[in-house]
PDB file of C-alpha atoms in Angstrom:
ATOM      1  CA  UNK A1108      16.195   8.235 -39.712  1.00  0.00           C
ATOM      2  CA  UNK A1109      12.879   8.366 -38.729  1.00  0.00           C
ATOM      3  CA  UNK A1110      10.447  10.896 -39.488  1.00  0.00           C
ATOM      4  CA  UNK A1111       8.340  12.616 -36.499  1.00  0.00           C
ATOM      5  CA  UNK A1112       4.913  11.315 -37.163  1.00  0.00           C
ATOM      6  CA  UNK A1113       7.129   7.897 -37.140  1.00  0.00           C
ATOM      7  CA  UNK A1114       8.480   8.518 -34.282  1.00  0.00           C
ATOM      8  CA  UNK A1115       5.425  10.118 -32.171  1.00  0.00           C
ATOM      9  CA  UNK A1116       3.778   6.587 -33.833  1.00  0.00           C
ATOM     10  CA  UNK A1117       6.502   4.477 -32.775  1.00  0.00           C
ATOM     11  CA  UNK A1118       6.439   5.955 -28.947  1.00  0.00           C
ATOM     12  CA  UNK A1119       2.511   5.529 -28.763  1.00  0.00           C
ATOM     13  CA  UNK A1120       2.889   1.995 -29.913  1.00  0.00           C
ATOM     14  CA  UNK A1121       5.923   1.087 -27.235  1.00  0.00           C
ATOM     15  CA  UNK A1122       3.270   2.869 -24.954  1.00  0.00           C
ATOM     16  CA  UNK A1123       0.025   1.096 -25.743  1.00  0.00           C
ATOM     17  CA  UNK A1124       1.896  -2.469 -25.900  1.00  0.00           C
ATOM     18  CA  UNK A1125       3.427  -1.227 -22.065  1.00  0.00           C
ATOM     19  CA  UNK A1126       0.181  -0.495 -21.098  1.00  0.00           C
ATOM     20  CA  UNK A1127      -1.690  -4.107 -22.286  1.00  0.00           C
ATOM     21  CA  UNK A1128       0.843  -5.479 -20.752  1.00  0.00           C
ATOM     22  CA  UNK A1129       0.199  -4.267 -17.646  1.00  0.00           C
ATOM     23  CA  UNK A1130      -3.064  -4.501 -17.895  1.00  0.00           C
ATOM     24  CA  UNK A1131      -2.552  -8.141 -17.963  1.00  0.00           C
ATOM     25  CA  UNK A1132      -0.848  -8.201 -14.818  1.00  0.00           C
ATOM     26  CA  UNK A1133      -2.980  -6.565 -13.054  1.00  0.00           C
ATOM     27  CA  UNK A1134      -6.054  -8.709 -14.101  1.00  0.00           C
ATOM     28  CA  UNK A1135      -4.104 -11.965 -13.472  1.00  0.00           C
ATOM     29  CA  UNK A1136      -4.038 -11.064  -9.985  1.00  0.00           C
ATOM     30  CA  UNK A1137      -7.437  -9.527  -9.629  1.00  0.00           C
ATOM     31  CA  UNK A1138      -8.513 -12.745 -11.204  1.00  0.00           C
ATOM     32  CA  UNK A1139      -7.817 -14.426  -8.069  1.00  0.00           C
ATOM     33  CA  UNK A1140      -9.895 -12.570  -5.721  1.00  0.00           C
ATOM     34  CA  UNK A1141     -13.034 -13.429  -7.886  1.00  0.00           C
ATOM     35  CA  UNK A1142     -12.003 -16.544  -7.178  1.00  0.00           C
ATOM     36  CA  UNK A1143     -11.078 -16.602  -4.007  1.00  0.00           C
ATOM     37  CA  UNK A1144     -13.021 -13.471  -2.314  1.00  0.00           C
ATOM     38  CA  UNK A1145     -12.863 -15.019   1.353  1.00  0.00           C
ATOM     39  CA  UNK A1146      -9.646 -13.096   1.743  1.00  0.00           C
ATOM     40  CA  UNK A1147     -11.346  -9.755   1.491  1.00  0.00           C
ATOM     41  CA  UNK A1148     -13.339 -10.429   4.389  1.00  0.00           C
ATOM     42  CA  UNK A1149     -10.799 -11.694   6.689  1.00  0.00           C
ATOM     43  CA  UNK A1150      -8.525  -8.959   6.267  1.00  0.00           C
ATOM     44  CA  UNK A1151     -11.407  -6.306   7.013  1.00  0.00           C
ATOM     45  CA  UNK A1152     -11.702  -7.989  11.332  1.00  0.00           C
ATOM     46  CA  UNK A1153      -8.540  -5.882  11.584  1.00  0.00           C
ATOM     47  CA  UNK A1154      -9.440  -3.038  11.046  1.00  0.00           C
ATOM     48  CA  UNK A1155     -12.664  -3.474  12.808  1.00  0.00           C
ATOM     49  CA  UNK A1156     -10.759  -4.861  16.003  1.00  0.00           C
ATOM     50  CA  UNK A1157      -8.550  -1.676  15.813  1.00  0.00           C
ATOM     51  CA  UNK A1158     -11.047   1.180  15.321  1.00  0.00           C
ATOM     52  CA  UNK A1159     -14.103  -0.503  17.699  1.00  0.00           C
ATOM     53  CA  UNK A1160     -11.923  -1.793  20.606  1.00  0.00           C
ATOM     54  CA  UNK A1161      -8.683   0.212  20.626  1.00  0.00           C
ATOM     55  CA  UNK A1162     -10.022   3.328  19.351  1.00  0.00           C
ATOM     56  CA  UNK A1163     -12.606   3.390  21.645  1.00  0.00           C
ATOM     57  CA  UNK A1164     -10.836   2.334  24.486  1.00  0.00           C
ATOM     58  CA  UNK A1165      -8.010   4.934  23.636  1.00  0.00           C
ATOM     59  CA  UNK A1166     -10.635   7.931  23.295  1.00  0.00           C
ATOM     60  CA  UNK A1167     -12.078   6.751  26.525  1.00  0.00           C
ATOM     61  CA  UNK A1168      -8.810   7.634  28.286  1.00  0.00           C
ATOM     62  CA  UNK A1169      -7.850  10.669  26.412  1.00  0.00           C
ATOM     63  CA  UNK A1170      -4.088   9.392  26.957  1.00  0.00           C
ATOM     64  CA  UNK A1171      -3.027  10.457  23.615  1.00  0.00           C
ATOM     65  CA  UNK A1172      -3.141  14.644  23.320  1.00  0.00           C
ATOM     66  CA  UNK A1173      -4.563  14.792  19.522  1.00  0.00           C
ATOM     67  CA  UNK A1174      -5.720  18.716  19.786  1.00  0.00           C
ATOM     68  CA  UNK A1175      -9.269  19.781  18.797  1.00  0.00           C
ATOM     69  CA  UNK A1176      -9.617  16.288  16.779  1.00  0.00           C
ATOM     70  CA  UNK A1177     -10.850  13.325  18.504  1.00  0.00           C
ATOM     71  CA  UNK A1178      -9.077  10.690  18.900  1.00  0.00           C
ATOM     72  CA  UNK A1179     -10.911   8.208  16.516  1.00  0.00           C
ATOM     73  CA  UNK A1180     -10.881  11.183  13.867  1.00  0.00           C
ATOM     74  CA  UNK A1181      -6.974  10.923  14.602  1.00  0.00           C
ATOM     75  CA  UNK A1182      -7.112   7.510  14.160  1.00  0.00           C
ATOM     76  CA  UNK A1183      -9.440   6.316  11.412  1.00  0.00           C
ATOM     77  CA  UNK A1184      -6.846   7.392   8.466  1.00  0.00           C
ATOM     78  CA  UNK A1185      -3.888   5.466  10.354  1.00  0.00           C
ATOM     79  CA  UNK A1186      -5.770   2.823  10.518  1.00  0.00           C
ATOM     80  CA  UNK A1187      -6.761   2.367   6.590  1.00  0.00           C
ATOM     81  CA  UNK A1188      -3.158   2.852   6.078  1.00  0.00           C
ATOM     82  CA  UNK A1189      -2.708   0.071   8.680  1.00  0.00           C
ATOM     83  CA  UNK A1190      -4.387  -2.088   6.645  1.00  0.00           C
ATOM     84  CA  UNK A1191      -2.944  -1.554   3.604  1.00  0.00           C
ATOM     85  CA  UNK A1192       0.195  -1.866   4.998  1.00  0.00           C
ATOM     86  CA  UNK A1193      -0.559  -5.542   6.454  1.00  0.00           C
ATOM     87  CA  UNK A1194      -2.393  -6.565   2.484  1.00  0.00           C
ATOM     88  CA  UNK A1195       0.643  -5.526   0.385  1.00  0.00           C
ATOM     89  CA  UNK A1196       3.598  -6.144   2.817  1.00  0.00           C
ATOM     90  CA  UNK A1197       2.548 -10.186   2.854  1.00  0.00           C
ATOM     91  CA  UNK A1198       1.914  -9.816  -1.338  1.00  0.00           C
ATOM     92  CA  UNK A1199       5.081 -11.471  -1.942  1.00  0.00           C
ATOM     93  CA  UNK A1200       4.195 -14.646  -0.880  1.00  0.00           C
ATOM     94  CA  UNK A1201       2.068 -15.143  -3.973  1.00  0.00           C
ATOM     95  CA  UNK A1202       5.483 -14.836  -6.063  1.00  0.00           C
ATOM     96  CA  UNK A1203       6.495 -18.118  -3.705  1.00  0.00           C
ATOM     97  CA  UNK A1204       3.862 -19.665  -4.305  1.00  0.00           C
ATOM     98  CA  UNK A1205       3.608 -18.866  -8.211  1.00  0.00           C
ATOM     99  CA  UNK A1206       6.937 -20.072  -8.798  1.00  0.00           C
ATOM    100  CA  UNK A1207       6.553 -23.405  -6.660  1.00  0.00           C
ATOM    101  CA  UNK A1208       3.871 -23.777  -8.861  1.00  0.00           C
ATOM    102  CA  UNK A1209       5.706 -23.428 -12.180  1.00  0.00           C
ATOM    103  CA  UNK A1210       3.818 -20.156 -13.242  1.00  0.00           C
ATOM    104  CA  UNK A1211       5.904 -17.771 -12.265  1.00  0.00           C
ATOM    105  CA  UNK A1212       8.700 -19.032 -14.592  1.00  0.00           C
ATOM    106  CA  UNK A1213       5.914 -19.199 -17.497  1.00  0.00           C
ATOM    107  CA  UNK A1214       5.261 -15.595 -16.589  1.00  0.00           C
ATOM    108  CA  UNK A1215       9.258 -14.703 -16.870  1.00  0.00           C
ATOM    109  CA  UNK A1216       9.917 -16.377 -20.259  1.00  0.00           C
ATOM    110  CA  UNK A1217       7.450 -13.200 -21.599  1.00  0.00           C
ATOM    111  CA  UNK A1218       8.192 -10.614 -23.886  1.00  0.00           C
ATOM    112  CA  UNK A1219       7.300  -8.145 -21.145  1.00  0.00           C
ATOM    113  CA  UNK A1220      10.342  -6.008 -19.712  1.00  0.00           C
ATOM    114  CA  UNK A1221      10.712  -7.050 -16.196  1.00  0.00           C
ATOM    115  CA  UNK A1222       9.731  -3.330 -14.972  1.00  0.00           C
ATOM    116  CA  UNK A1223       6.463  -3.738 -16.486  1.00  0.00           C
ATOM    117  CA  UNK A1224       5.504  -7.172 -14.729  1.00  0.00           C
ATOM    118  CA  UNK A1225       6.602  -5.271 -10.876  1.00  0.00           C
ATOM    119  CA  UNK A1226       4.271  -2.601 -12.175  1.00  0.00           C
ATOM    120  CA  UNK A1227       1.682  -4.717 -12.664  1.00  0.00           C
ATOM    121  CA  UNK A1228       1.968  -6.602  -9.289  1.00  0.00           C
ATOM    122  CA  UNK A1229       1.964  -2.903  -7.452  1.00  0.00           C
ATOM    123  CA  UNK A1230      -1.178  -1.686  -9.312  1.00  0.00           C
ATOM    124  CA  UNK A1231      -2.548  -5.126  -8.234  1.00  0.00           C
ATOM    125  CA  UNK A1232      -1.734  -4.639  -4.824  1.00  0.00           C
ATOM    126  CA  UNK A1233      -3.205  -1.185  -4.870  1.00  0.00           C
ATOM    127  CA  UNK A1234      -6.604  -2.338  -6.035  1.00  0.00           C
ATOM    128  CA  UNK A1235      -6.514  -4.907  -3.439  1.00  0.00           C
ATOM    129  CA  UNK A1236      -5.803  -2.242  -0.760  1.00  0.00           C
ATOM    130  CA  UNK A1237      -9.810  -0.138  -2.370  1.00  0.00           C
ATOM    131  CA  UNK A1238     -11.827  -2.897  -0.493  1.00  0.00           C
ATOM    132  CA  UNK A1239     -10.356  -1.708   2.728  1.00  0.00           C
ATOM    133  CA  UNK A1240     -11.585   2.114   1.952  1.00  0.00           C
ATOM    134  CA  UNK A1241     -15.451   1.364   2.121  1.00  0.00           C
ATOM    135  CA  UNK A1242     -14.881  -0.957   5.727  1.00  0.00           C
ATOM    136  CA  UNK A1243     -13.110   1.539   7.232  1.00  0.00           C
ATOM    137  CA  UNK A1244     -15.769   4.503   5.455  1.00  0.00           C
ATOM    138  CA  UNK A1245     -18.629   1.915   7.439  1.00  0.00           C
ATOM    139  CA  UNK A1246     -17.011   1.447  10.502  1.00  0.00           C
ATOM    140  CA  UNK A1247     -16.176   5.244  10.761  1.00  0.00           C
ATOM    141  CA  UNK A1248     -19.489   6.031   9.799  1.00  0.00           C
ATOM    142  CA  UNK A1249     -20.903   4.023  12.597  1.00  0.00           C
ATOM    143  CA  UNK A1250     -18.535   5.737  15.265  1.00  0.00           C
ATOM    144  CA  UNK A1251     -19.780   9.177  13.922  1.00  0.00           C
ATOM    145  CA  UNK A1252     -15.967  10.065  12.764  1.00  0.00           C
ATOM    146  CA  UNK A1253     -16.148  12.985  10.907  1.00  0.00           C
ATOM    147  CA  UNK A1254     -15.260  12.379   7.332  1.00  0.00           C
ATOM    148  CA  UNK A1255     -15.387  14.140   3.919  1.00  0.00           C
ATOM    149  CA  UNK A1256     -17.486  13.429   1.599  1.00  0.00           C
ATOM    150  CA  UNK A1257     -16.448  15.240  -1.191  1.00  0.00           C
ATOM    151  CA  UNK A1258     -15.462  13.940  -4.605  1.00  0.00           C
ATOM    152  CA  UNK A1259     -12.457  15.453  -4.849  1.00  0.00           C
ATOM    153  CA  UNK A1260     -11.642  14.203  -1.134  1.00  0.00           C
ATOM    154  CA  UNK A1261     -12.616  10.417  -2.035  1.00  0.00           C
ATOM    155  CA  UNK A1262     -10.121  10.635  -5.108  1.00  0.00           C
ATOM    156  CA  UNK A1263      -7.585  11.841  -2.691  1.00  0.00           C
ATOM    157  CA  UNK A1264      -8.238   8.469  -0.805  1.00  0.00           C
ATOM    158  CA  UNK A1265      -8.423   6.141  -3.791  1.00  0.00           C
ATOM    159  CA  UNK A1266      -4.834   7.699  -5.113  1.00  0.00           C
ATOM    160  CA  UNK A1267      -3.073   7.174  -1.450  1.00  0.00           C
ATOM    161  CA  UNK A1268      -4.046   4.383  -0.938  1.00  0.00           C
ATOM    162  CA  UNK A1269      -3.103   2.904  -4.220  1.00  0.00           C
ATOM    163  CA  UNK A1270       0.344   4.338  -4.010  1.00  0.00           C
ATOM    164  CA  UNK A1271       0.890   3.059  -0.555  1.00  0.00           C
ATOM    165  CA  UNK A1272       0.114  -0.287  -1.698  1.00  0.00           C
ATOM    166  CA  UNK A1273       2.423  -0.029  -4.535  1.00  0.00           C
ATOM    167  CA  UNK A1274       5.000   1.106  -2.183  1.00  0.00           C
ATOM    168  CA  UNK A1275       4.677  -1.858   0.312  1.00  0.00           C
ATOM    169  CA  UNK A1276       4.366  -4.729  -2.703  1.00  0.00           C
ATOM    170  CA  UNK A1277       7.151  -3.617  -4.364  1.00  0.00           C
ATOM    171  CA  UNK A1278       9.127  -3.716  -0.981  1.00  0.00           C
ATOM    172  CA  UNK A1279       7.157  -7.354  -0.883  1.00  0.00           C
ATOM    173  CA  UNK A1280       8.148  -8.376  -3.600  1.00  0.00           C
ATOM    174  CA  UNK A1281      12.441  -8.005  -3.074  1.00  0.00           C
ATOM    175  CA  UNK A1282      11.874  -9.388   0.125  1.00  0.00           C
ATOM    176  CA  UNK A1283      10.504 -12.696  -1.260  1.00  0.00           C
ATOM    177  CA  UNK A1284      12.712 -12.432  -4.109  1.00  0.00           C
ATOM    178  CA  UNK A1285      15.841 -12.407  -1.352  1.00  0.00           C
ATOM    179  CA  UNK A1286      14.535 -14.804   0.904  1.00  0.00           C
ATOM    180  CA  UNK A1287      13.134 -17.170  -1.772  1.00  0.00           C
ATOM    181  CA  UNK A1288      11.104 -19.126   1.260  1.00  0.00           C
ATOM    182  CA  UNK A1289       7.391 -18.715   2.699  1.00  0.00           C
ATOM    183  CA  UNK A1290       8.527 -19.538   6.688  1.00  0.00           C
ATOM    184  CA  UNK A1291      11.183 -17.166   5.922  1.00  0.00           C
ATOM    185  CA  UNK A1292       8.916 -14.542   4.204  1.00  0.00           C
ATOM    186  CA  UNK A1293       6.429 -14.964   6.950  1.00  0.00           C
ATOM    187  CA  UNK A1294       8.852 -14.551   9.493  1.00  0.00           C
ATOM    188  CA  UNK A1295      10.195 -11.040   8.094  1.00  0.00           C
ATOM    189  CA  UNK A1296       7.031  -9.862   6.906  1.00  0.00           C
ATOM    190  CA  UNK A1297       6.071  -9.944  10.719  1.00  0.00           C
ATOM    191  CA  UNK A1298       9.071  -8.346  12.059  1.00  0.00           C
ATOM    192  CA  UNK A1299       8.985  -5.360   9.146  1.00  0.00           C
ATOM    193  CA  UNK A1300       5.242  -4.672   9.754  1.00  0.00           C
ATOM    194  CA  UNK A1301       4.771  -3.826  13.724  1.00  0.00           C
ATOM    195  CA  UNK A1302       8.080  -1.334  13.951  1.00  0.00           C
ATOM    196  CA  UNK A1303       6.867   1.027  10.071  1.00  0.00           C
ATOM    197  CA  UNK A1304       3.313   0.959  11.956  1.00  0.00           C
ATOM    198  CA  UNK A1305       4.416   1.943  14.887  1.00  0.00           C
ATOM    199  CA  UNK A1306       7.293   4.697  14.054  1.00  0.00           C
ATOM    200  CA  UNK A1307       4.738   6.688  11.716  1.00  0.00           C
ATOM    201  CA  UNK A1308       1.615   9.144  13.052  1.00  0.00           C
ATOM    202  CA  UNK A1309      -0.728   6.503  13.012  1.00  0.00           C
ATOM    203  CA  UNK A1310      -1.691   5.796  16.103  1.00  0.00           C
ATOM    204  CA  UNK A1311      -0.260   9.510  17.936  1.00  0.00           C
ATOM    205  CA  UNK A1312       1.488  12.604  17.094  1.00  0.00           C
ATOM    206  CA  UNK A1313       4.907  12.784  15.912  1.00  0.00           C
ATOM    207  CA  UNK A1314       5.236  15.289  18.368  1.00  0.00           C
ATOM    208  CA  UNK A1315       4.933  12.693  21.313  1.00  0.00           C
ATOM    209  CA  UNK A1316       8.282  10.397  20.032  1.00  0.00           C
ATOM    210  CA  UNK A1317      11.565  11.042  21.583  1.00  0.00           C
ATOM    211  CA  UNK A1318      13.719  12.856  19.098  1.00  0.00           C
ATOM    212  CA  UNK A1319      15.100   9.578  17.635  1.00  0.00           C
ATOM    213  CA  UNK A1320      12.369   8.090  16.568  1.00  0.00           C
ATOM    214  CA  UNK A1321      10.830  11.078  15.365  1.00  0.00           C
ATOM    215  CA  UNK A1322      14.012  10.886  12.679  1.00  0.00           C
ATOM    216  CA  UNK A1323      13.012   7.249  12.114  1.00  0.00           C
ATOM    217  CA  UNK A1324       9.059   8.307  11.294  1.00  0.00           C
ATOM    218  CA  UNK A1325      10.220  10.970   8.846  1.00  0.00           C
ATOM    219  CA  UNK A1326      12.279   8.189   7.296  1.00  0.00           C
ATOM    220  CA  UNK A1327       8.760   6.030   7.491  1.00  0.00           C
ATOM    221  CA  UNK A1328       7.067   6.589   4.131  1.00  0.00           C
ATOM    222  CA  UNK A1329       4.022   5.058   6.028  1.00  0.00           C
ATOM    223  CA  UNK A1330       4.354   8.339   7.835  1.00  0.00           C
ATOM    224  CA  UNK A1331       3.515  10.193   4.480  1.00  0.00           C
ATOM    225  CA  UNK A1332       0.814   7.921   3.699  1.00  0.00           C
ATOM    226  CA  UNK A1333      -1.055   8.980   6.961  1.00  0.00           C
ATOM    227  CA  UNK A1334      -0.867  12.453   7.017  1.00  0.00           C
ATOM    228  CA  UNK A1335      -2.269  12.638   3.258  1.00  0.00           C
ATOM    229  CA  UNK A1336      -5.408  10.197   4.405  1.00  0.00           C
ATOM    230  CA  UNK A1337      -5.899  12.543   7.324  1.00  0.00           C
ATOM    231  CA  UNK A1338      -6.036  15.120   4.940  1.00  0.00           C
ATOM    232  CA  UNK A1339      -8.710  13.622   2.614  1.00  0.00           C
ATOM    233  CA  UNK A1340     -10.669  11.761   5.045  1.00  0.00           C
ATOM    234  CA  UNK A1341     -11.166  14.131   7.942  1.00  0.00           C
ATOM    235  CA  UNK A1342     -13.082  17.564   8.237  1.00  0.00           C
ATOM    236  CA  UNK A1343     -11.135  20.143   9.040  1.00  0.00           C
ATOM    237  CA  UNK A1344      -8.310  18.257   9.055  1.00  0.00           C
ATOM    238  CA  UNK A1345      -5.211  19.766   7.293  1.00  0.00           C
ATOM    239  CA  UNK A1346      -1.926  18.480   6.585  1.00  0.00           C
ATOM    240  CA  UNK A1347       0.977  18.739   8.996  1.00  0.00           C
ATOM    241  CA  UNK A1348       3.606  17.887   5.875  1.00  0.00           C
ATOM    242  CA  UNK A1349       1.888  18.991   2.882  1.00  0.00           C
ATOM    243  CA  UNK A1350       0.183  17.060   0.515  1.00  0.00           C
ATOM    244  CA  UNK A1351       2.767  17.987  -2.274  1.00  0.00           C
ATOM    245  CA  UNK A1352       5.338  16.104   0.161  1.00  0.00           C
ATOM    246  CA  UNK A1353       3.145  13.663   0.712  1.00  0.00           C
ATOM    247  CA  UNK A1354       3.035  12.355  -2.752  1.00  0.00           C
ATOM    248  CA  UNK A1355       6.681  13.599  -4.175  1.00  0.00           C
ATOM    249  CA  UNK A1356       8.012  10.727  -1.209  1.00  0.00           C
ATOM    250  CA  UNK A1357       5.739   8.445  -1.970  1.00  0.00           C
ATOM    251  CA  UNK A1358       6.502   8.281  -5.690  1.00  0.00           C
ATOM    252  CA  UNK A1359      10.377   8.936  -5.087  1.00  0.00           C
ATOM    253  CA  UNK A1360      10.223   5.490  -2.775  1.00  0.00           C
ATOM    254  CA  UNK A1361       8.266   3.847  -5.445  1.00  0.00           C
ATOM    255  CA  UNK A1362      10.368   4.769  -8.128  1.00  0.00           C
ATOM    256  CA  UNK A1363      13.731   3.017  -5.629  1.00  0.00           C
ATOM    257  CA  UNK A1364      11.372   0.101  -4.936  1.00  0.00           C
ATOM    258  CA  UNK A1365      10.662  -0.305  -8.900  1.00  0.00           C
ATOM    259  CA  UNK A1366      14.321  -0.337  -9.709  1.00  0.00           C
ATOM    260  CA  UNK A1367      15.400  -2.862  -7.164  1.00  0.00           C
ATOM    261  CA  UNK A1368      12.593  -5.173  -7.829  1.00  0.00           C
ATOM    262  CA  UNK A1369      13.402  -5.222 -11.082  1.00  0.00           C
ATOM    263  CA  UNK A1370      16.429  -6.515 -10.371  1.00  0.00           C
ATOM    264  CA  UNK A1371      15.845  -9.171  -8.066  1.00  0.00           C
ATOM    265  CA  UNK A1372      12.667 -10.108  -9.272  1.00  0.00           C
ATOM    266  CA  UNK A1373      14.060 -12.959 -11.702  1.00  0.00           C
ATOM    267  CA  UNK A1374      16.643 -13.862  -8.442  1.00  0.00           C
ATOM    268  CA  UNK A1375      13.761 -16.336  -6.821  1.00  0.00           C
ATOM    269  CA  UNK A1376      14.045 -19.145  -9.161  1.00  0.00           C
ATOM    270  CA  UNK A1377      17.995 -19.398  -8.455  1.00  0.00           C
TER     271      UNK A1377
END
């Protein structure tokens, strides 16, 4: 039986080996972009389409009721989540391609628990989603939306939008694991994305929906991901679910997400 400075040894160990692992993940992936950076920049004309023609041409009619806030205010935090949305929920396709390639199954044969490598891939996706912070921070800053500033606010940011692309990886990732082809993948990725943009406060109250598809936002954990953003991003601005919700949902879905991938993950070489 081991002793407790064993054990307290043996647990930071496991824990420092989990987290090197990880760590490798996560820079495999951000390897690529220093590669291949041109995918940055095409994902940021989205959001600029969004916030400089819709946004404007929505606040111009005043259509949507959005209270004391303006309606780009309203609409600045749905769209970063927008946009992270649309980066991680097509981040399964790299597994297609990986194991067409013969590197996913090199990445399989590890050591590394297969828990560990999803990890990895969300924390990837995450950093993917930061570039899409300072494009929307520009464009809102052009449009004179009025954001926060503070550091505590930007944190608040950084950590949403991290975990919501975690969340929408990880639901990437069992997709492509299930479907196991890149029309296929394609095809569903664009069917899943419109409908969890469009049920969620993104682009106008919840308030507004018909009673059903209110149900169907609070099911949304887009939804979530929104209302925390508008929290940190906008002056004034506080939450309509709490922030405490906010995050508890967002981690709860993650946690679902982590155990299913996990299990299907090793599923798309078969």
């Amino acid at each position: 039986m081991l002793s407790k400075p064993e054990r307290l040894s043996q647990i930071y160990n496991e824990f420092a080996l989990t987290f090197v692992q990880i760590s490798a993940i996560v820079e495999m992936d951000v390897r690529k972009l220093r590669h291949d950076p041109s995918e940055l920049f095409t994902r940021m004309l989205q959001p600029a389409i969004w916030l400089l023609i819709f946004g404007q041409a929505m606040a111009k009619t005043k259509a949507i009721p959005t209270g004391s806030l303006s309606y780009l205010d309203f609409i600045a935090p749905g769209i970063l989540a927008q946009s992270i949305l649309f980066i991680s929920i097509f981040f399964g396709i790299a597994l297609i391609w990986e194991r067409d390639m013969g590197i996913l199954q090199k990445i399989l044969v590890s050591p590394a628990p297969r828990s560990v490598l999803v990890i990895g891939r969300a924390i990837a996706a995450g950093i993917r989603g930061i570039s899409q912070i300072f494009i929307i921070y520009f464009l809102s800053f052009l449009l004179d939306i009025h954001l926060r500033w503070d550091l505590l606010a930007l944190i608040g940011v950084f950590l949403t939008v991290m975990l919501g692309g975690a969340i929408f990886s990880t639901f990437s990732l069992i997709i492509a694991s299930i479907v196991k082809k890149r029309e296929r993948f394609l095809g569903i990725g664009q069917i899943l994305t419109m409908p969890l943009f469009f049920a969620s406060n993104a682009l106008y109250p919840i308030e507004m929906m018909p009673k059903w598809l209110q149900v169907i936002s609070f099911m949304n954990p887009l939804t979530y991901q929104v209302d925390a953003l508008r929290n940190f991003m906008i002056t004034d601005q506080a939450t309509s679910i709490g922030l405490f919700i906010d995050f508890m949902v967002g981690f709860f879905v993650f946690a679902i997400l982590v155990v299913i991938a996990t299990r299907t993950y090793p599923k798309i070489l078969y």
